[in-house]
Structures are given as C-alpha cells and as structure tokens.
Amino acid sequence: MPNICLVEDEPKVAAFISKGLEEQGYDVTLANDAASALRNIQTSTFDLLILDVMLPDMNGIELCQKIRVKNNTVPILMLTALDEVQNKVAGLKAGADDYLVKPFHFTELLARLEALLRRQAAIPPENNSLVFEDLKLDLWSSTVERGGKEIMLTAKEFTLLELFMRHPNKVLSREFIAERVWNIDFDTGTNFIDVYVNYLRNKIEKGFKGKLIHTVIGMGYVLKSVNGK
Ligand code: CA
C-alpha cells in the first residue's frame, strides 16, 4: 500500500487524517514539524506527502520549495486554512501538485490523494519517452535531455513540458494549461502560468540553439520546431 508522510502539527487534525488513511490501508508516517519531515524524506521514500501550510518551524510553502530544490518529484498535496488565491498560487508555484482548503471532508482528501497517486502510477513502464526535435523527455526516469545534455526540471516544470510534448505544434491556452497541469480553473488575475512557462523556457532554451516554446499573443503558447516548420 502507498506510503504517505503527513506533515501536520495540530494533534487533532493529524490524528483525524492518519486514522482515516490507516483505515483505508495506507501506511502513514507523521511529522509534526518541517524539520522532522525533512529528516523523514531523507531517510525513507514516500509515495505522497501531505503538507500543512501552517507549521511551527517553517511555512509549508517554504518546506515544499526545499523538497523540490532537491529534485524530489514526490506528489505533494498542500493543506491550507487560508482560502485565498494568494496561498494556493504560492503553494503551486512552490511545486505542490494540489491543495485542499481546511476544513475539508475526509472523502475529499481521499479523492485528491487517490487522483495524485493514480497520475503517478499511470506513467507506463514501456514506450516511455516523448521526443520533439532534439528534446527528449523520459516519463519513467523523469529526466529531460536536450541534444544529449541533461536538464534539471522541477516536478511542475516537468509536467508542463510533458503537456507541450504531448501536443506539439498546437497552441495551448492558459486555461488548458491551468486545468491540465494544476488542476484548477485559470484566474485571469494571476500570471503564474506565464511565470512557469518562462522558468521552463530558461531551462530548455538557454545555452541551446533555437527557441522551442513560442508565445502566441492573445492565445497562449506553442511548442514549435526551431525552423518554424
Ligand atoms: Ca498547522
């Protein structure tokens, strides 16, 4: 059964979640602060992390960043008590895969984490790479190369690139990207899609010959050949 690390300092909430998950057959490791979460992550492999935003020693968003900096691609579900777009966006920018606003029903938590685990498991063991021009994305090892040179991406940048590579030469709208990569409705008041596309561009284009991701003004972005074929 999947192995979950729950990072939550409030004993009542932690007990409610871990008891529920254990009843469903999950293995749950509880960390009641960010420092012990980081220790757990270093010593064990988890299938999923549940991170509370309000932790005693470090903000959950900051913790998420620290985990992603180490190129750890484990699915992360954030719990936030603050129902504000600001926090959701900050969490998603930091590399979380999904978020849930407190208070929530246990069934909703279960549905979200099952979806994340399914997404992770859906990666096929064979025929596992996508190729576009000199860019290669390996779904199994989660690695990206351009011209044979390895490129380090965060989990979200990887998912974003995967989306582009599954739809080459097609203009992807910000709405489509938000829905597919972040599982949320696009809010025209935020620019985080553009921010992320730029992060990705910097990594796959800087130091290489030719642009791959092109802006289509008023429409979105397209992965297109260097020669504009
Ligand atoms: Ca808390």
PDB file of C-alpha atoms and ligand atoms in Angstrom:
ATOM      1  CA  MET A   1       0.000   0.000   0.000  1.00  0.00           C
ATOM      2  CA  PRO A   2       1.146   3.551  -0.599  1.00  0.00           C
ATOM      3  CA  ASN A   3       3.364   5.133   1.957  1.00  0.00           C
ATOM      4  CA  ILE A   4       2.309   8.631   2.973  1.00  0.00           C
ATOM      5  CA  CYS A   5       4.143  11.220   5.029  1.00  0.00           C
ATOM      6  CA  LEU A   6       1.741  13.577   6.800  1.00  0.00           C
ATOM      7  CA  VAL A   7       3.226  16.870   7.983  1.00  0.00           C
ATOM      8  CA  GLU A   8       0.803  18.450  10.421  1.00  0.00           C
ATOM      9  CA  ASP A   9       1.380  19.939  13.858  1.00  0.00           C
ATOM     10  CA  GLU A  10      -2.183  20.066  15.163  1.00  0.00           C
ATOM     11  CA  PRO A  11      -2.661  16.779  17.039  1.00  0.00           C
ATOM     12  CA  LYS A  12      -6.405  16.604  16.394  1.00  0.00           C
ATOM     13  CA  VAL A  13      -6.135  17.147  12.665  1.00  0.00           C
ATOM     14  CA  ALA A  14      -3.140  14.813  12.415  1.00  0.00           C
ATOM     15  CA  ALA A  15      -4.999  12.059  14.264  1.00  0.00           C
ATOM     16  CA  PHE A  16      -8.123  12.543  12.147  1.00  0.00           C
ATOM     17  CA  ILE A  17      -6.192  12.261   8.883  1.00  0.00           C
ATOM     18  CA  SER A  18      -3.828   9.459   9.845  1.00  0.00           C
ATOM     19  CA  LYS A  19      -6.557   7.362  11.412  1.00  0.00           C
ATOM     20  CA  GLY A  20      -8.718   7.722   8.303  1.00  0.00           C
ATOM     21  CA  LEU A  21      -5.854   6.872   5.972  1.00  0.00           C
ATOM     22  CA  GLU A  22      -4.773   3.881   8.011  1.00  0.00           C
ATOM     23  CA  GLU A  23      -8.340   2.583   7.909  1.00  0.00           C
ATOM     24  CA  GLN A  24      -8.056   2.732   4.125  1.00  0.00           C
ATOM     25  CA  GLY A  25      -4.880   0.657   4.315  1.00  0.00           C
ATOM     26  CA  TYR A  26      -2.294   3.409   3.799  1.00  0.00           C
ATOM     27  CA  ASP A  27       0.953   3.483   5.728  1.00  0.00           C
ATOM     28  CA  VAL A  28       1.208   6.856   7.415  1.00  0.00           C
ATOM     29  CA  THR A  29       4.313   8.469   8.883  1.00  0.00           C
ATOM     30  CA  LEU A  30       3.515  11.550  10.910  1.00  0.00           C
ATOM     31  CA  ALA A  31       5.865  14.519  11.170  1.00  0.00           C
ATOM     32  CA  ASN A  32       4.746  17.335  13.447  1.00  0.00           C
ATOM     33  CA  ASP A  33       7.163  19.923  12.138  1.00  0.00           C
ATOM     34  CA  ALA A  34       9.136  20.710   8.998  1.00  0.00           C
ATOM     35  CA  ALA A  35      12.476  19.610  10.441  1.00  0.00           C
ATOM     36  CA  SER A  36      11.263  16.093  11.168  1.00  0.00           C
ATOM     37  CA  ALA A  37       9.517  15.986   7.778  1.00  0.00           C
ATOM     38  CA  LEU A  38      12.835  16.742   6.055  1.00  0.00           C
ATOM     39  CA  ARG A  39      14.563  14.044   8.111  1.00  0.00           C
ATOM     40  CA  ASN A  40      11.864  11.514   7.167  1.00  0.00           C
ATOM     41  CA  ILE A  41      12.128  12.388   3.493  1.00  0.00           C
ATOM     42  CA  GLN A  42      15.873  11.909   3.561  1.00  0.00           C
ATOM     43  CA  THR A  43      15.700   8.505   5.172  1.00  0.00           C
ATOM     44  CA  SER A  44      12.568   6.987   3.559  1.00  0.00           C
ATOM     45  CA  THR A  45      10.829   7.004   0.215  1.00  0.00           C
ATOM     46  CA  PHE A  46       7.219   8.117   0.216  1.00  0.00           C
ATOM     47  CA  ASP A  47       4.537   7.800  -2.447  1.00  0.00           C
ATOM     48  CA  LEU A  48       2.938  11.060  -1.410  1.00  0.00           C
ATOM     49  CA  LEU A  49       3.344  13.962   1.016  1.00  0.00           C
ATOM     50  CA  ILE A  50       0.556  15.873   2.706  1.00  0.00           C
ATOM     51  CA  LEU A  51       1.855  19.247   3.904  1.00  0.00           C
ATOM     52  CA  ASP A  52       0.064  21.662   6.149  1.00  0.00           C
ATOM     53  CA  VAL A  53       0.850  25.307   5.352  1.00  0.00           C
ATOM     54  CA  MET A  54       0.956  26.438   8.990  1.00  0.00           C
ATOM     55  CA  LEU A  55       3.807  24.634  10.714  1.00  0.00           C
ATOM     56  CA  PRO A  56       5.618  25.711  13.880  1.00  0.00           C
ATOM     57  CA  ASP A  57       9.148  25.896  12.470  1.00  0.00           C
ATOM     58  CA  MET A  58       8.669  26.658   8.790  1.00  0.00           C
ATOM     59  CA  ASN A  59       5.899  27.604   6.391  1.00  0.00           C
ATOM     60  CA  GLY A  60       4.622  24.585   4.412  1.00  0.00           C
ATOM     61  CA  ILE A  61       5.174  26.509   1.181  1.00  0.00           C
ATOM     62  CA  GLU A  62       8.823  27.009   2.091  1.00  0.00           C
ATOM     63  CA  LEU A  63       9.115  23.338   3.016  1.00  0.00           C
ATOM     64  CA  CYS A  64       7.675  22.391  -0.370  1.00  0.00           C
ATOM     65  CA  GLN A  65      10.323  24.532  -2.088  1.00  0.00           C
ATOM     66  CA  LYS A  66      13.090  22.905  -0.064  1.00  0.00           C
ATOM     67  CA  ILE A  67      11.888  19.462  -1.142  1.00  0.00           C
ATOM     68  CA  ARG A  68      11.667  20.430  -4.816  1.00  0.00           C
ATOM     69  CA  VAL A  69      15.095  22.056  -4.801  1.00  0.00           C
ATOM     70  CA  LYS A  70      16.452  18.593  -4.114  1.00  0.00           C
ATOM     71  CA  ASN A  71      14.750  17.352  -7.291  1.00  0.00           C
ATOM     72  CA  ASN A  72      12.392  15.207  -5.300  1.00  0.00           C
ATOM     73  CA  THR A  73       9.321  14.689  -7.514  1.00  0.00           C
ATOM     74  CA  VAL A  74       7.081  13.013  -4.918  1.00  0.00           C
ATOM     75  CA  PRO A  75       3.448  14.176  -5.307  1.00  0.00           C
ATOM     76  CA  ILE A  76       2.625  16.883  -2.749  1.00  0.00           C
ATOM     77  CA  LEU A  77      -0.841  17.794  -1.515  1.00  0.00           C
ATOM     78  CA  MET A  78      -0.966  21.024   0.494  1.00  0.00           C
ATOM     79  CA  LEU A  79      -3.454  21.736   3.238  1.00  0.00           C
ATOM     80  CA  THR A  80      -4.297  25.356   3.760  1.00  0.00           C
ATOM     81  CA  ALA A  81      -6.638  27.005   6.217  1.00  0.00           C
ATOM     82  CA  LEU A  82      -6.415  30.241   4.306  1.00  0.00           C
ATOM     83  CA  ASP A  83      -8.879  30.171   1.485  1.00  0.00           C
ATOM     84  CA  GLU A  84      -7.109  32.733  -0.623  1.00  0.00           C
ATOM     85  CA  VAL A  85      -5.914  32.575  -4.187  1.00  0.00           C
ATOM     86  CA  GLN A  86      -2.610  34.024  -2.974  1.00  0.00           C
ATOM     87  CA  ASN A  87      -1.815  30.967  -0.894  1.00  0.00           C
ATOM     88  CA  LYS A  88      -2.955  28.490  -3.494  1.00  0.00           C
ATOM     89  CA  VAL A  89      -0.843  30.160  -6.125  1.00  0.00           C
ATOM     90  CA  ALA A  90       2.156  30.381  -3.785  1.00  0.00           C
ATOM     91  CA  GLY A  91       1.810  26.696  -2.942  1.00  0.00           C
ATOM     92  CA  LEU A  92       1.509  25.677  -6.559  1.00  0.00           C
ATOM     93  CA  LYS A  93       4.438  27.889  -7.558  1.00  0.00           C
ATOM     94  CA  ALA A  94       6.484  26.238  -4.833  1.00  0.00           C
ATOM     95  CA  GLY A  95       5.875  22.909  -6.518  1.00  0.00           C
ATOM     96  CA  ALA A  96       2.815  21.426  -4.826  1.00  0.00           C
ATOM     97  CA  ASP A  97       0.664  19.243  -7.074  1.00  0.00           C
ATOM     98  CA  ASP A  98      -2.673  20.007  -5.487  1.00  0.00           C
ATOM     99  CA  TYR A  99      -4.148  21.743  -2.461  1.00  0.00           C
ATOM    100  CA  LEU A 100      -7.103  21.332  -0.168  1.00  0.00           C
ATOM    101  CA  VAL A 101      -8.710  24.063   1.911  1.00  0.00           C
ATOM    102  CA  LYS A 102      -9.426  23.368   5.571  1.00  0.00           C
ATOM    103  CA  PRO A 103     -11.893  22.333   6.821  1.00  0.00           C
ATOM    104  CA  PHE A 104     -12.468  19.511   4.365  1.00  0.00           C
ATOM    105  CA  HIS A 105     -14.326  16.226   4.302  1.00  0.00           C
ATOM    106  CA  PHE A 106     -12.141  13.176   4.629  1.00  0.00           C
ATOM    107  CA  THR A 107     -13.647  11.758   1.430  1.00  0.00           C
ATOM    108  CA  GLU A 108     -12.405  14.791  -0.454  1.00  0.00           C
ATOM    109  CA  LEU A 109      -8.889  14.348   0.879  1.00  0.00           C
ATOM    110  CA  LEU A 110      -9.035  10.712  -0.129  1.00  0.00           C
ATOM    111  CA  ALA A 111     -10.259  11.565  -3.633  1.00  0.00           C
ATOM    112  CA  ARG A 112      -7.464  14.118  -4.145  1.00  0.00           C
ATOM    113  CA  LEU A 113      -4.687  11.863  -2.992  1.00  0.00           C
ATOM    114  CA  GLU A 114      -6.005   8.900  -4.940  1.00  0.00           C
ATOM    115  CA  ALA A 115      -6.016  11.079  -8.059  1.00  0.00           C
ATOM    116  CA  LEU A 116      -2.393  12.103  -7.407  1.00  0.00           C
ATOM    117  CA  LEU A 117      -1.323   8.508  -6.827  1.00  0.00           C
ATOM    118  CA  ARG A 118      -3.140   7.352  -9.964  1.00  0.00           C
ATOM    119  CA  ARG A 119      -1.483  10.053 -12.008  1.00  0.00           C
ATOM    120  CA  GLN A 120       1.897   8.914 -10.747  1.00  0.00           C
ATOM    121  CA  ALA A 121       1.099   5.228 -11.385  1.00  0.00           C
ATOM    122  CA  ALA A 122      -0.263   5.930 -14.864  1.00  0.00           C
ATOM    123  CA  ILE A 123       3.230   6.513 -16.159  1.00  0.00           C
ATOM    124  CA  PRO A 124       3.791   3.490 -18.373  1.00  0.00           C
ATOM    125  CA  PRO A 125       6.960   1.460 -17.858  1.00  0.00           C
ATOM    126  CA  GLU A 126       7.455   0.979 -21.598  1.00  0.00           C
ATOM    127  CA  ASN A 127       7.398   3.297 -24.538  1.00  0.00           C
ATOM    128  CA  ASN A 128       8.149   5.899 -22.009  1.00  0.00           C
ATOM    129  CA  SER A 129       9.759   8.786 -23.771  1.00  0.00           C
ATOM    130  CA  LEU A 130       8.462  11.722 -25.703  1.00  0.00           C
ATOM    131  CA  VAL A 131      10.708  13.258 -28.330  1.00  0.00           C
ATOM    132  CA  PHE A 132      10.463  16.607 -30.049  1.00  0.00           C
ATOM    133  CA  GLU A 133      13.370  17.801 -32.181  1.00  0.00           C
ATOM    134  CA  ASP A 134      16.486  17.413 -30.009  1.00  0.00           C
ATOM    135  CA  LEU A 135      14.397  17.408 -26.823  1.00  0.00           C
ATOM    136  CA  LYS A 136      13.701  14.119 -25.076  1.00  0.00           C
ATOM    137  CA  LEU A 137      11.515  13.585 -22.027  1.00  0.00           C
ATOM    138  CA  ASP A 138      11.669  10.245 -20.246  1.00  0.00           C
ATOM    139  CA  LEU A 139       8.469   9.584 -18.291  1.00  0.00           C
ATOM    140  CA  TRP A 140       9.859   6.642 -16.429  1.00  0.00           C
ATOM    141  CA  SER A 141      13.015   8.177 -15.032  1.00  0.00           C
ATOM    142  CA  SER A 142      11.546  11.715 -15.054  1.00  0.00           C
ATOM    143  CA  THR A 143      14.547  13.074 -16.895  1.00  0.00           C
ATOM    144  CA  VAL A 144      14.801  15.590 -19.698  1.00  0.00           C
ATOM    145  CA  GLU A 145      17.606  15.971 -22.213  1.00  0.00           C
ATOM    146  CA  ARG A 146      18.241  18.398 -24.985  1.00  0.00           C
ATOM    147  CA  GLY A 147      20.892  17.483 -27.513  1.00  0.00           C
ATOM    148  CA  GLY A 148      22.028  14.756 -25.113  1.00  0.00           C
ATOM    149  CA  LYS A 149      22.543  17.207 -22.264  1.00  0.00           C
ATOM    150  CA  GLU A 150      20.516  16.588 -19.119  1.00  0.00           C
ATOM    151  CA  ILE A 151      18.228  19.389 -17.926  1.00  0.00           C
ATOM    152  CA  MET A 152      17.016  19.553 -14.325  1.00  0.00           C
ATOM    153  CA  LEU A 153      13.350  20.449 -14.000  1.00  0.00           C
ATOM    154  CA  THR A 154      11.048  20.735 -11.016  1.00  0.00           C
ATOM    155  CA  ALA A 155       8.027  18.422 -10.912  1.00  0.00           C
ATOM    156  CA  LYS A 156       5.697  21.112 -12.236  1.00  0.00           C
ATOM    157  CA  GLU A 157       8.054  22.199 -14.993  1.00  0.00           C
ATOM    158  CA  PHE A 158       8.309  18.563 -15.991  1.00  0.00           C
ATOM    159  CA  THR A 159       4.514  18.154 -16.140  1.00  0.00           C
ATOM    160  CA  LEU A 160       4.242  21.386 -18.112  1.00  0.00           C
ATOM    161  CA  LEU A 161       6.842  20.234 -20.625  1.00  0.00           C
ATOM    162  CA  GLU A 162       5.134  16.852 -20.868  1.00  0.00           C
ATOM    163  CA  LEU A 163       1.883  18.648 -21.751  1.00  0.00           C
ATOM    164  CA  PHE A 164       3.612  20.625 -24.508  1.00  0.00           C
ATOM    165  CA  MET A 165       5.308  17.500 -25.839  1.00  0.00           C
ATOM    166  CA  ARG A 166       2.019  15.607 -25.964  1.00  0.00           C
ATOM    167  CA  HIS A 167       0.532  18.451 -28.021  1.00  0.00           C
ATOM    168  CA  PRO A 168       3.315  19.617 -30.331  1.00  0.00           C
ATOM    169  CA  ASN A 169       2.550  22.384 -32.835  1.00  0.00           C
ATOM    170  CA  LYS A 170      -0.724  23.125 -31.080  1.00  0.00           C
ATOM    171  CA  VAL A 171      -1.446  26.399 -29.341  1.00  0.00           C
ATOM    172  CA  LEU A 172      -2.229  25.684 -25.696  1.00  0.00           C
ATOM    173  CA  SER A 173      -4.313  28.294 -23.925  1.00  0.00           C
ATOM    174  CA  ARG A 174      -3.575  29.335 -20.354  1.00  0.00           C
ATOM    175  CA  GLU A 175      -6.938  27.836 -19.353  1.00  0.00           C
ATOM    176  CA  PHE A 176      -5.962  24.481 -20.831  1.00  0.00           C
ATOM    177  CA  ILE A 177      -2.558  24.553 -19.132  1.00  0.00           C
ATOM    178  CA  ALA A 178      -4.013  25.541 -15.730  1.00  0.00           C
ATOM    179  CA  GLU A 179      -6.549  22.757 -15.901  1.00  0.00           C
ATOM    180  CA  ARG A 180      -4.157  20.051 -17.030  1.00  0.00           C
ATOM    181  CA  VAL A 181      -1.072  20.912 -15.041  1.00  0.00           C
ATOM    182  CA  TRP A 182      -2.521  22.489 -11.899  1.00  0.00           C
ATOM    183  CA  ASN A 183      -5.983  21.024 -11.841  1.00  0.00           C
ATOM    184  CA  ILE A 184      -7.527  24.464 -11.314  1.00  0.00           C
ATOM    185  CA  ASP A 185      -9.579  26.951 -13.243  1.00  0.00           C
ATOM    186  CA  PHE A 186      -7.460  29.685 -14.713  1.00  0.00           C
ATOM    187  CA  ASP A 187      -7.770  33.001 -12.933  1.00  0.00           C
ATOM    188  CA  THR A 188      -7.061  35.848 -15.335  1.00  0.00           C
ATOM    189  CA  GLY A 189      -5.844  37.949 -12.409  1.00  0.00           C
ATOM    190  CA  THR A 190      -2.734  35.841 -11.945  1.00  0.00           C
ATOM    191  CA  ASN A 191       0.306  35.378 -14.120  1.00  0.00           C
ATOM    192  CA  PHE A 192       1.720  32.184 -12.696  1.00  0.00           C
ATOM    193  CA  ILE A 193       1.297  30.227 -15.951  1.00  0.00           C
ATOM    194  CA  ASP A 194       3.489  32.808 -17.703  1.00  0.00           C
ATOM    195  CA  VAL A 195       5.965  32.694 -14.840  1.00  0.00           C
ATOM    196  CA  TYR A 196       6.191  28.915 -15.124  1.00  0.00           C
ATOM    197  CA  VAL A 197       6.458  28.908 -18.907  1.00  0.00           C
ATOM    198  CA  ASN A 198       9.360  31.330 -18.533  1.00  0.00           C
ATOM    199  CA  TYR A 199      11.074  29.108 -15.949  1.00  0.00           C
ATOM    200  CA  LEU A 200      10.727  26.220 -18.361  1.00  0.00           C
ATOM    201  CA  ARG A 201      11.948  28.242 -21.338  1.00  0.00           C
ATOM    202  CA  ASN A 202      15.019  29.358 -19.434  1.00  0.00           C
ATOM    203  CA  LYS A 203      15.908  25.767 -18.722  1.00  0.00           C
ATOM    204  CA  ILE A 204      15.254  24.222 -22.122  1.00  0.00           C
ATOM    205  CA  GLU A 205      16.389  27.118 -24.306  1.00  0.00           C
ATOM    206  CA  LYS A 206      19.216  28.935 -22.521  1.00  0.00           C
ATOM    207  CA  GLY A 207      22.549  27.673 -23.799  1.00  0.00           C
ATOM    208  CA  PHE A 208      20.852  25.725 -26.600  1.00  0.00           C
ATOM    209  CA  LYS A 209      20.279  26.596 -30.198  1.00  0.00           C
ATOM    210  CA  GLY A 210      16.781  27.755 -31.040  1.00  0.00           C
ATOM    211  CA  LYS A 211      13.556  28.590 -29.308  1.00  0.00           C
ATOM    212  CA  LEU A 212      11.053  25.802 -28.748  1.00  0.00           C
ATOM    213  CA  ILE A 213       8.212  27.391 -26.814  1.00  0.00           C
ATOM    214  CA  HIS A 214       6.682  30.338 -28.623  1.00  0.00           C
ATOM    215  CA  THR A 215       4.170  32.892 -27.354  1.00  0.00           C
ATOM    216  CA  VAL A 216       1.049  33.328 -29.435  1.00  0.00           C
ATOM    217  CA  ILE A 217      -0.260  36.727 -28.385  1.00  0.00           C
ATOM    218  CA  GLY A 218      -3.783  36.624 -27.022  1.00  0.00           C
ATOM    219  CA  MET A 219      -3.937  32.847 -27.305  1.00  0.00           C
ATOM    220  CA  GLY A 220      -1.267  31.046 -25.334  1.00  0.00           C
ATOM    221  CA  TYR A 221       1.868  29.058 -26.032  1.00  0.00           C
ATOM    222  CA  VAL A 222       3.000  26.566 -28.638  1.00  0.00           C
ATOM    223  CA  LEU A 223       5.832  24.053 -28.794  1.00  0.00           C
ATOM    224  CA  LYS A 224       7.127  24.509 -32.306  1.00  0.00           C
ATOM    225  CA  SER A 225      10.178  23.469 -34.234  1.00  0.00           C
ATOM    226  CA  VAL A 226      13.224  25.727 -34.288  1.00  0.00           C
ATOM    227  CA  ASN A 227      12.823  26.149 -38.026  1.00  0.00           C
ATOM    228  CA  GLY A 228       9.160  27.027 -37.651  1.00  0.00           C
ATOM    229  CA  LYS A 229       8.072  24.081 -39.770  1.00  0.00           C
TER     230      LYS A 229
HETATM  231 CA    CA B   1      -0.868  23.517  11.320  1.00  0.00          CA
END
